[in-house]
mmCIF file of C-alpha atoms in Angstrom:
data_model
loop_
_atom_site.group_PDB
_atom_site.id
_atom_site.type_symbol
_atom_site.label_atom_id
_atom_site.label_comp_id
_atom_site.label_asym_id
_atom_site.label_seq_id
_atom_site.Cartn_x
_atom_site.Cartn_y
_atom_site.Cartn_z
ATOM 1 C CA MET A 1 23.671 0.843 -1.047
ATOM 2 C CA ALA A 2 25.387 -1.076 1.725
ATOM 3 C CA ASN A 3 25.725 -4.829 1.441
ATOM 4 C CA SER A 4 22.482 -6.294 2.803
ATOM 5 C CA LYS A 5 24.392 -8.880 4.861
ATOM 6 C CA SER A 6 26.655 -6.443 6.698
ATOM 7 C CA SER A 7 24.449 -3.387 7.176
ATOM 8 C CA PRO A 8 20.908 -3.519 5.781
ATOM 9 C CA ALA A 9 19.558 -0.220 4.478
ATOM 10 C CA LEU A 10 17.183 1.665 6.796
ATOM 11 C CA LYS A 11 17.476 -1.105 9.413
ATOM 12 C CA ASP A 12 16.254 1.175 12.218
ATOM 13 C CA GLU A 13 13.935 3.286 10.076
ATOM 14 C CA LEU A 14 11.597 0.699 8.559
ATOM 15 C CA ASP A 15 8.883 -1.635 9.878
ATOM 16 C CA ILE A 16 7.490 -4.620 7.984
ATOM 17 C CA VAL A 17 3.710 -4.919 8.458
ATOM 18 C CA ILE A 18 2.067 -8.316 7.884
ATOM 19 C CA PRO A 19 -1.676 -9.048 8.239
ATOM 20 C CA THR A 20 -2.396 -12.737 8.898
ATOM 21 C CA ILE A 21 -4.791 -15.401 10.177
ATOM 22 C CA ARG A 22 -2.220 -18.220 10.146
ATOM 23 C CA ASN A 23 1.227 -19.284 11.315
ATOM 24 C CA LEU A 24 3.946 -17.259 9.620
ATOM 25 C CA ASP A 25 6.048 -20.098 8.218
ATOM 26 C CA PHE A 26 6.467 -18.076 5.024
ATOM 27 C CA LEU A 27 8.972 -15.895 6.911
ATOM 28 C CA GLU A 28 11.558 -18.702 6.736
ATOM 29 C CA MET A 29 12.001 -18.002 3.038
ATOM 30 C CA TRP A 30 12.333 -14.261 3.709
ATOM 31 C CA ARG A 31 14.712 -14.706 6.671
ATOM 32 C CA PRO A 32 17.900 -13.527 4.845
ATOM 33 C CA PHE A 33 16.135 -10.279 3.875
ATOM 34 C CA PHE A 34 13.684 -9.587 6.738
ATOM 35 C CA GLN A 35 15.470 -10.789 9.867
ATOM 36 C CA PRO A 36 17.345 -7.512 10.552
ATOM 37 C CA TYR A 37 14.078 -5.536 10.533
ATOM 38 C CA HIS A 38 11.275 -5.095 13.060
ATOM 39 C CA LEU A 39 7.968 -6.790 12.147
ATOM 40 C CA ILE A 40 4.477 -5.598 13.096
ATOM 41 C CA ILE A 41 2.046 -8.500 12.758
ATOM 42 C CA VAL A 42 -1.669 -7.696 12.725
ATOM 43 C CA GLN A 43 -3.645 -10.838 13.521
ATOM 44 C CA ASP A 44 -7.048 -10.886 11.891
ATOM 45 C CA GLY A 45 -10.032 -12.968 12.967
ATOM 46 C CA ASP A 46 -10.257 -14.897 16.234
ATOM 47 C CA PRO A 47 -7.953 -13.209 18.793
ATOM 48 C CA SER A 48 -7.776 -16.375 20.918
ATOM 49 C CA LYS A 49 -5.988 -18.261 18.124
ATOM 50 C CA ILE A 50 -2.234 -18.558 18.680
ATOM 51 C CA ILE A 51 -0.138 -17.415 15.727
ATOM 52 C CA ASN A 52 3.323 -18.976 15.567
ATOM 53 C CA VAL A 53 6.199 -16.823 14.353
ATOM 54 C CA PRO A 54 9.526 -18.511 13.467
ATOM 55 C CA GLU A 55 12.289 -17.956 16.008
ATOM 56 C CA GLY A 56 14.835 -15.195 15.573
ATOM 57 C CA PHE A 57 12.521 -12.449 14.304
ATOM 58 C CA ASP A 58 12.040 -9.196 16.178
ATOM 59 C CA TYR A 59 8.293 -8.596 16.156
ATOM 60 C CA GLU A 60 5.240 -7.289 17.946
ATOM 61 C CA LEU A 61 1.849 -8.910 17.363
ATOM 62 C CA TYR A 62 -1.522 -7.187 17.712
ATOM 63 C CA ASN A 63 -4.886 -8.990 17.675
ATOM 64 C CA ARG A 64 -8.401 -7.552 17.790
ATOM 65 C CA ASN A 65 -8.357 -7.293 21.582
ATOM 66 C CA ASP A 66 -5.179 -5.204 21.391
ATOM 67 C CA ILE A 67 -6.687 -2.942 18.713
ATOM 68 C CA ASN A 68 -9.803 -2.382 20.862
ATOM 69 C CA LYS A 69 -7.679 -1.687 23.925
ATOM 70 C CA ILE A 70 -5.356 0.796 22.170
ATOM 71 C CA LEU A 71 -7.967 2.673 20.132
ATOM 72 C CA GLY A 72 -11.067 2.298 22.336
ATOM 73 C CA PRO A 73 -14.212 3.476 20.484
ATOM 74 C CA LYS A 74 -12.030 4.584 17.536
ATOM 75 C CA ALA A 75 -11.246 0.882 16.861
ATOM 76 C CA SER A 76 -14.448 0.934 14.789
ATOM 77 C CA CYS A 77 -12.423 2.351 11.880
ATOM 78 C CA ILE A 78 -10.226 -0.775 11.668
ATOM 79 C CA SER A 79 -11.708 -3.548 9.519
ATOM 80 C CA PHE A 80 -12.321 -7.009 10.963
ATOM 81 C CA LYS A 81 -12.000 -10.284 9.036
ATOM 82 C CA ASP A 82 -10.261 -8.542 6.160
ATOM 83 C CA SER A 83 -6.611 -7.872 5.350
ATOM 84 C CA ALA A 84 -7.485 -4.151 5.566
ATOM 85 C CA CYS A 85 -6.705 -4.559 9.281
ATOM 86 C CA ARG A 86 -3.036 -4.143 8.258
ATOM 87 C CA CYS A 87 -3.369 -0.364 8.338
ATOM 88 C CA PHE A 88 -3.493 -0.553 12.143
ATOM 89 C CA GLY A 89 0.178 -1.555 11.857
ATOM 90 C CA TYR A 90 0.914 1.653 9.934
ATOM 91 C CA MET A 91 -0.690 3.654 12.708
ATOM 92 C CA VAL A 92 1.231 2.101 15.621
ATOM 93 C CA SER A 93 4.587 2.075 13.849
ATOM 94 C CA LYS A 94 7.100 4.662 14.959
ATOM 95 C CA LYS A 95 9.339 4.318 11.904
ATOM 96 C CA LYS A 96 9.728 6.554 8.856
ATOM 97 C CA TYR A 97 9.112 3.783 6.305
ATOM 98 C CA ILE A 98 6.709 0.840 6.002
ATOM 99 C CA TYR A 99 6.891 -2.290 3.872
ATOM 100 C CA THR A 100 3.762 -4.449 3.830
ATOM 101 C CA ILE A 101 3.528 -7.956 2.417
ATOM 102 C CA ASP A 102 0.919 -10.743 2.436
ATOM 103 C CA ASP A 103 1.649 -14.122 3.999
ATOM 104 C CA ASP A 104 1.162 -15.977 0.691
ATOM 105 C CA CYS A 105 3.972 -14.060 -0.991
ATOM 106 C CA PHE A 106 7.339 -15.721 -1.430
ATOM 107 C CA VAL A 107 10.769 -14.754 -2.708
ATOM 108 C CA ALA A 108 10.755 -14.508 -6.511
ATOM 109 C CA LYS A 109 13.701 -15.088 -8.809
ATOM 110 C CA ASP A 110 14.895 -12.802 -11.566
ATOM 111 C CA PRO A 111 15.481 -14.186 -15.088
ATOM 112 C CA THR A 112 19.045 -15.200 -14.119
ATOM 113 C CA GLY A 113 17.719 -17.344 -11.259
ATOM 114 C CA LYS A 114 18.892 -14.981 -8.522
ATOM 115 C CA GLU A 115 16.585 -14.500 -5.522
ATOM 116 C CA ILE A 116 15.066 -11.004 -5.472
ATOM 117 C CA ASN A 117 15.497 -8.947 -2.319
ATOM 118 C CA ALA A 118 12.178 -7.119 -2.699
ATOM 119 C CA LEU A 119 12.736 -4.948 0.349
ATOM 120 C CA GLU A 120 16.077 -3.652 -0.906
ATOM 121 C CA GLN A 121 14.517 -2.621 -4.241
ATOM 122 C CA HIS A 122 11.598 -0.873 -2.502
ATOM 123 C CA ILE A 123 14.108 1.083 -0.427
ATOM 124 C CA LYS A 124 15.973 2.108 -3.605
ATOM 125 C CA ASN A 125 12.665 3.284 -5.092
ATOM 126 C CA LEU A 126 11.717 5.297 -2.006
ATOM 127 C CA LEU A 127 15.126 6.929 -1.585
ATOM 128 C CA ALA A 128 15.303 8.143 -5.196
ATOM 129 C CA PRO A 129 13.071 10.955 -6.536
ATOM 130 C CA SER A 130 10.020 10.437 -8.772
ATOM 131 C CA THR A 131 9.041 12.198 -12.006
ATOM 132 C CA PRO A 132 5.245 12.725 -11.836
ATOM 133 C CA PHE A 133 5.190 15.957 -13.850
ATOM 134 C CA PHE A 134 6.912 14.822 -17.049
ATOM 135 C CA PHE A 135 7.284 11.250 -18.292
ATOM 136 C CA ASN A 136 10.812 9.979 -18.951
ATOM 137 C CA THR A 137 10.592 7.423 -21.788
ATOM 138 C CA LEU A 138 13.582 5.513 -20.389
ATOM 139 C CA TYR A 139 11.521 4.903 -17.223
ATOM 140 C CA ASP A 140 13.314 5.716 -13.976
ATOM 141 C CA PRO A 141 16.067 8.238 -14.852
ATOM 142 C CA TYR A 142 17.662 7.944 -11.389
ATOM 143 C CA ARG A 143 18.497 4.296 -11.854
ATOM 144 C CA GLU A 144 22.116 3.307 -12.404
ATOM 145 C CA GLY A 145 22.879 3.324 -16.119
ATOM 146 C CA ALA A 146 19.908 5.566 -16.980
ATOM 147 C CA ASP A 147 19.336 9.296 -17.265
ATOM 148 C CA PHE A 148 16.887 11.877 -18.567
ATOM 149 C CA VAL A 149 16.246 11.715 -22.297
ATOM 150 C CA ARG A 150 16.701 14.554 -24.777
ATOM 151 C CA GLY A 151 13.827 17.032 -24.462
ATOM 152 C CA TYR A 152 13.255 16.490 -20.766
ATOM 153 C CA PRO A 153 13.022 19.924 -19.071
ATOM 154 C CA PHE A 154 16.070 20.654 -16.929
ATOM 155 C CA SER A 155 13.870 22.519 -14.443
ATOM 156 C CA LEU A 156 12.070 19.255 -13.605
ATOM 157 C CA ARG A 157 15.110 16.988 -13.338
ATOM 158 C CA GLU A 158 15.339 17.303 -9.561
ATOM 159 C CA GLY A 159 12.132 15.320 -9.413
ATOM 160 C CA ALA A 160 9.711 15.012 -6.513
ATOM 161 C CA PRO A 161 9.980 13.095 -3.230
ATOM 162 C CA THR A 162 8.812 9.484 -3.592
ATOM 163 C CA ALA A 163 5.972 8.647 -1.207
ATOM 164 C CA VAL A 164 5.007 5.165 -2.443
ATOM 165 C CA SER A 165 6.765 2.202 -4.070
ATOM 166 C CA HIS A 166 4.272 -0.241 -5.597
ATOM 167 C CA GLY A 167 5.738 -3.672 -6.355
ATOM 168 C CA LEU A 168 4.404 -6.399 -8.635
ATOM 169 C CA TRP A 169 3.953 -10.181 -8.615
ATOM 170 C CA LEU A 170 5.040 -13.203 -10.599
ATOM 171 C CA ASN A 171 2.877 -16.339 -10.831
ATOM 172 C CA ILE A 172 -0.665 -15.452 -9.596
ATOM 173 C CA PRO A 173 -1.640 -11.997 -10.926
ATOM 174 C CA ASP A 174 -3.758 -9.609 -8.864
ATOM 175 C CA TYR A 175 -6.981 -10.088 -10.837
ATOM 176 C CA ASP A 176 -10.580 -9.345 -9.893
ATOM 177 C CA ALA A 177 -13.060 -12.217 -9.608
ATOM 178 C CA PRO A 178 -14.573 -11.972 -13.145
ATOM 179 C CA THR A 179 -11.092 -12.085 -14.697
ATOM 180 C CA GLN A 180 -10.094 -14.960 -12.375
ATOM 181 C CA LEU A 181 -13.177 -16.915 -13.492
ATOM 182 C CA VAL A 182 -12.485 -16.317 -17.186
ATOM 183 C CA LYS A 183 -8.728 -17.004 -16.910
ATOM 184 C CA PRO A 184 -8.300 -19.461 -14.009
ATOM 185 C CA ARG A 185 -4.986 -20.802 -15.297
ATOM 186 C CA GLU A 186 -3.383 -17.536 -16.304
ATOM 187 C CA ARG A 187 -0.017 -16.884 -14.670
ATOM 188 C CA ASN A 188 2.246 -13.876 -14.912
ATOM 189 C CA THR A 189 5.626 -15.051 -16.158
ATOM 190 C CA ARG A 190 6.787 -11.704 -17.556
ATOM 191 C CA TYR A 191 9.588 -10.093 -15.587
ATOM 192 C CA VAL A 192 9.843 -6.506 -16.786
ATOM 193 C CA ASP A 193 13.040 -4.934 -15.507
ATOM 194 C CA ALA A 194 11.633 -1.428 -15.071
ATOM 195 C CA VAL A 195 10.387 1.108 -12.538
ATOM 196 C CA MET A 196 8.265 4.062 -13.620
ATOM 197 C CA THR A 197 6.562 7.012 -11.956
ATOM 198 C CA ILE A 198 2.781 7.147 -12.319
ATOM 199 C CA PRO A 199 2.073 10.536 -13.947
ATOM 200 C CA LYS A 200 0.245 13.315 -12.128
ATOM 201 C CA GLY A 201 -3.493 13.179 -12.784
ATOM 202 C CA THR A 202 -3.461 9.426 -13.443
ATOM 203 C CA LEU A 203 -5.100 6.997 -11.025
ATOM 204 C CA PHE A 204 -3.901 3.414 -10.608
ATOM 205 C CA PRO A 205 -5.101 0.200 -8.913
ATOM 206 C CA MET A 206 -2.913 -0.148 -5.827
ATOM 207 C CA CYS A 207 -2.267 -3.659 -4.538
ATOM 208 C CA GLY A 208 -1.330 -3.953 -0.859
ATOM 209 C CA MET A 209 0.452 -7.313 -1.012
ATOM 210 C CA ASN A 210 3.903 -5.942 -1.987
ATOM 211 C CA LEU A 211 3.929 -2.266 -1.109
ATOM 212 C CA ALA A 212 6.252 0.223 0.582
ATOM 213 C CA PHE A 213 5.754 3.841 1.514
ATOM 214 C CA ASP A 214 7.240 6.787 3.342
ATOM 215 C CA ARG A 215 5.087 6.877 6.446
ATOM 216 C CA GLU A 216 6.129 10.425 7.336
ATOM 217 C CA LEU A 217 5.220 11.739 3.891
ATOM 218 C CA ILE A 218 1.945 9.899 3.212
ATOM 219 C CA GLY A 219 1.085 7.593 6.158
ATOM 220 C CA PRO A 220 -2.232 9.192 7.209
ATOM 221 C CA ALA A 221 -3.647 8.642 3.689
ATOM 222 C CA MET A 222 -2.885 4.910 3.809
ATOM 223 C CA TYR A 223 -6.244 4.023 5.342
ATOM 224 C CA PHE A 224 -7.540 0.750 3.942
ATOM 225 C CA GLY A 225 -11.186 1.637 4.570
ATOM 226 C CA LEU A 226 -14.086 -0.273 6.105
ATOM 227 C CA MET A 227 -14.095 -3.775 4.640
ATOM 228 C CA GLY A 228 -14.933 -7.356 5.602
ATOM 229 C CA ASP A 229 -17.107 -8.242 8.588
ATOM 230 C CA GLY A 230 -20.312 -6.180 8.739
ATOM 231 C CA GLN A 231 -19.507 -4.286 5.528
ATOM 232 C CA PRO A 232 -21.108 -4.738 2.079
ATOM 233 C CA ILE A 233 -17.757 -4.894 0.290
ATOM 234 C CA GLY A 234 -14.295 -6.444 0.457
ATOM 235 C CA ARG A 235 -11.111 -6.522 -1.633
ATOM 236 C CA TYR A 236 -11.264 -2.783 -2.309
ATOM 237 C CA ASP A 237 -9.261 -1.782 0.759
ATOM 238 C CA ASP A 238 -5.949 -1.211 -1.017
ATOM 239 C CA MET A 239 -7.755 0.295 -4.037
ATOM 240 C CA TRP A 240 -9.429 2.869 -1.809
ATOM 241 C CA ALA A 241 -6.134 3.731 -0.127
ATOM 242 C CA GLY A 242 -4.465 3.977 -3.539
ATOM 243 C CA TRP A 243 -7.035 6.366 -4.998
ATOM 244 C CA CYS A 244 -7.018 8.632 -1.933
ATOM 245 C CA THR A 245 -3.221 8.534 -1.769
ATOM 246 C CA LYS A 246 -2.793 9.392 -5.457
ATOM 247 C CA VAL A 247 -5.107 12.412 -5.263
ATOM 248 C CA ILE A 248 -3.216 13.651 -2.194
ATOM 249 C CA CYS A 249 0.235 12.958 -3.693
ATOM 250 C CA ASP A 250 -0.756 14.888 -6.822
ATOM 251 C CA HIS A 251 -1.913 17.802 -4.667
ATOM 252 C CA LEU A 252 1.190 17.861 -2.460
ATOM 253 C CA GLY A 253 3.699 17.266 -5.262
ATOM 254 C CA LEU A 254 4.737 13.751 -4.232
ATOM 255 C CA GLY A 255 5.536 10.779 -6.471
ATOM 256 C CA ILE A 256 4.427 7.144 -6.699
ATOM 257 C CA LYS A 257 6.532 4.499 -8.427
ATOM 258 C CA THR A 258 5.417 1.121 -9.778
ATOM 259 C CA GLY A 259 7.299 -1.839 -11.251
ATOM 260 C CA LEU A 260 10.184 -3.608 -9.553
ATOM 261 C CA PRO A 261 10.399 -5.421 -7.206
ATOM 262 C CA TYR A 262 8.553 -8.657 -7.915
ATOM 263 C CA ILE A 263 7.468 -11.189 -5.309
ATOM 264 C CA TRP A 264 6.144 -14.722 -6.024
ATOM 265 C CA HIS A 265 2.410 -14.782 -5.295
ATOM 266 C CA SER A 266 1.713 -18.405 -4.471
ATOM 267 C CA LYS A 267 -1.996 -18.784 -3.918
ATOM 268 C CA ALA A 268 -5.031 -17.584 -5.855
ATOM 269 C CA SER A 269 -7.993 -16.801 -3.616
ATOM 270 C CA ASN A 270 -11.355 -18.405 -4.428
ATOM 271 C CA PRO A 271 -12.952 -16.455 -7.320
ATOM 272 C CA PHE A 272 -16.512 -17.202 -6.140
ATOM 273 C CA VAL A 273 -15.777 -15.925 -2.628
ATOM 274 C CA ASN A 274 -14.027 -12.939 -4.203
ATOM 275 C CA LEU A 275 -17.004 -12.192 -6.446
ATOM 276 C CA LYS A 276 -19.269 -12.022 -3.404
ATOM 277 C CA LYS A 277 -16.871 -9.552 -1.748
ATOM 278 C CA GLU A 278 -16.274 -7.484 -4.900
ATOM 279 C CA TYR A 279 -19.782 -7.530 -6.372
ATOM 280 C CA LYS A 280 -20.847 -4.077 -5.160
ATOM 281 C CA GLY A 281 -17.384 -2.620 -5.743
ATOM 282 C CA ILE A 282 -17.465 -3.626 -9.396
ATOM 283 C CA TYR A 283 -20.595 -1.477 -9.799
ATOM 284 C CA TRP A 284 -19.506 1.293 -7.468
ATOM 285 C CA GLN A 285 -16.080 1.749 -9.037
ATOM 286 C CA GLU A 286 -17.765 3.180 -12.136
ATOM 287 C CA GLU A 287 -18.835 6.091 -9.900
ATOM 288 C CA LEU A 288 -15.725 6.066 -7.698
ATOM 289 C CA ILE A 289 -13.192 6.533 -10.486
ATOM 290 C CA PRO A 290 -14.818 9.708 -11.932
ATOM 291 C CA PHE A 291 -15.149 11.006 -8.352
ATOM 292 C CA PHE A 292 -11.415 10.647 -7.696
ATOM 293 C CA GLN A 293 -10.514 11.879 -11.185
ATOM 294 C CA SER A 294 -12.339 15.145 -10.540
ATOM 295 C CA ALA A 295 -11.500 15.554 -6.832
ATOM 296 C CA THR A 296 -9.666 18.783 -5.985
ATOM 297 C CA LEU A 297 -8.178 19.951 -2.698
ATOM 298 C CA SER A 298 -7.826 23.499 -1.387
ATOM 299 C CA LYS A 299 -4.598 25.467 -0.947
ATOM 300 C CA ASP A 300 -5.173 25.303 2.806
ATOM 301 C CA ALA A 301 -4.773 21.516 2.650
ATOM 302 C CA ASP A 302 -1.004 21.540 3.201
ATOM 303 C CA THR A 303 -0.738 18.371 5.314
ATOM 304 C CA VAL A 304 -1.835 14.831 4.495
ATOM 305 C CA GLN A 305 -4.328 14.970 7.379
ATOM 306 C CA LYS A 306 -5.965 18.163 6.099
ATOM 307 C CA CYS A 307 -6.119 16.696 2.578
ATOM 308 C CA TYR A 308 -7.679 13.499 3.880
ATOM 309 C CA LEU A 309 -10.326 15.305 5.926
ATOM 310 C CA GLU A 310 -11.253 17.433 2.891
ATOM 311 C CA LEU A 311 -11.552 14.244 0.851
ATOM 312 C CA SER A 312 -13.779 12.662 3.517
ATOM 313 C CA LYS A 313 -16.221 15.588 3.233
ATOM 314 C CA GLN A 314 -16.355 15.151 -0.535
ATOM 315 C CA VAL A 315 -16.918 11.393 -0.125
ATOM 316 C CA LYS A 316 -19.915 12.125 2.093
ATOM 317 C CA ALA A 317 -21.307 14.854 -0.173
ATOM 318 C CA LYS A 318 -20.902 13.049 -3.492
ATOM 319 C CA LEU A 319 -20.612 9.301 -2.857
ATOM 320 C CA GLY A 320 -23.117 9.230 0.011
ATOM 321 C CA LYS A 321 -25.774 9.455 -2.732
ATOM 322 C CA VAL A 322 -24.442 6.262 -4.327
ATOM 323 C CA ASP A 323 -24.879 4.211 -1.153
ATOM 324 C CA ASP A 324 -25.165 4.870 2.580
ATOM 325 C CA TYR A 325 -21.979 2.793 3.007
ATOM 326 C CA PHE A 326 -19.977 5.801 1.825
ATOM 327 C CA ASN A 327 -21.418 7.959 4.626
ATOM 328 C CA LYS A 328 -20.140 5.362 7.095
ATOM 329 C CA LEU A 329 -16.796 5.227 5.272
ATOM 330 C CA ALA A 330 -16.484 9.041 5.322
ATOM 331 C CA ASP A 331 -17.072 9.025 9.087
ATOM 332 C CA ALA A 332 -14.497 6.234 9.481
ATOM 333 C CA MET A 333 -11.981 8.311 7.493
ATOM 334 C CA VAL A 334 -12.352 11.094 10.074
ATOM 335 C CA THR A 335 -12.062 8.606 12.958
ATOM 336 C CA TRP A 336 -8.927 7.158 11.357
ATOM 337 C CA ILE A 337 -7.262 10.599 11.225
ATOM 338 C CA GLU A 338 -8.261 11.305 14.844
ATOM 339 C CA ALA A 339 -6.788 7.957 15.928
ATOM 340 C CA TRP A 340 -3.643 8.534 13.825
ATOM 341 C CA ASP A 341 -3.060 11.957 15.385
ATOM 342 C CA GLU A 342 -3.635 10.543 18.864
ATOM 343 C CA LEU A 343 -0.930 7.907 18.384
ATOM 344 C CA ASN A 344 1.304 10.156 16.249
ATOM 345 C CA PRO A 345 0.969 13.653 17.734
ATOM 346 C CA SER A 346 3.873 15.172 15.790
ATOM 347 C CA THR A 347 3.079 14.069 12.210
ATOM 348 C CA GLY A 348 0.576 16.747 11.174
ATOM 349 C CA VAL A 349 3.254 18.994 9.722
ATOM 350 C CA SER A 350 3.370 20.534 6.276
ATOM 351 C CA THR A 351 5.293 18.418 3.783
ATOM 352 C CA GLY A 352 6.988 21.475 2.325
ATOM 353 C CA VAL A 353 5.759 20.516 -1.136
ATOM 354 C CA SER A 354 2.550 21.547 -2.826
ATOM 355 C CA ASN A 355 0.875 21.367 -6.202
ATOM 356 C CA GLY A 356 3.796 20.119 -8.188
ATOM 357 C CA THR A 357 6.658 22.329 -7.123
ATOM 358 C CA ALA A 358 8.923 22.171 -4.131
ATOM 359 C CA LYS A 359 8.571 25.208 -1.894
#
């Protein structure tokens, strides 16, 4: 990979999406790594509030008024007063790749004390294949100094295209409210120098605070749901996107990696506020997980959009019985795809991969 100071990787092919309600002073710390890239800032909450962005960054900023103006009635699918609003940035981007980060995430250091260029590592993850169909016990076999272990089928060593790179966090872990309440002082100090592919058929809890993905391969599935203002649930936006994305990646033969890079998560949100937001989700997830574990998509679903619309019908048919919220969410999923296709008319093409084997 080219030296990040002279020619940053994917400089003209990647947008950084940041949801925020506050001034973006945190960007100063990221300046050496982020400054060459274009930022899409999605301002949540009061659109009349002025958000200050440090000088020298190339960015566009969208507030609620902009979202309403661009999407019209379809703006109803974008959450308000919740970081789920970030997915509007995915929709308006015109780049192949997206990196999204929260504004309370800072540059972490590796065990040698060197600052971690999280974006560079995400790019490495996305540009190398994944191994969802057979687990390599030495983790990522495409990494420098690693390879496939004895017994790994040669027919699978080409791997699958990587759609998602899921990064982790040092300091404040991404815990739910009950765990936060039981372990208020727990901090993650373990730096595990590994990247692995999440196996086919295995769901995972996706965290949106340090996440990158190939927008052309999986973008339309990265809908962060209906959360926050006017909704009975919050803090499940990235989880929802992760479950839908994993089912679709498994169907289309795409891979998801998790592990490096780490960021430093500086601020734990209030566990009591979180409990109020998560309360219904904690109950509902006991029904949601089996739903996603058993979800199947038809052979006709050969684009992410078709997969997502099939999934929305199943959400309505099966989860609508759990709570009427899921009927609203299923409708919003359809609206999201309609809005995506309106702003991205050329992305509904077949990925060329399906059900575990490249075509």
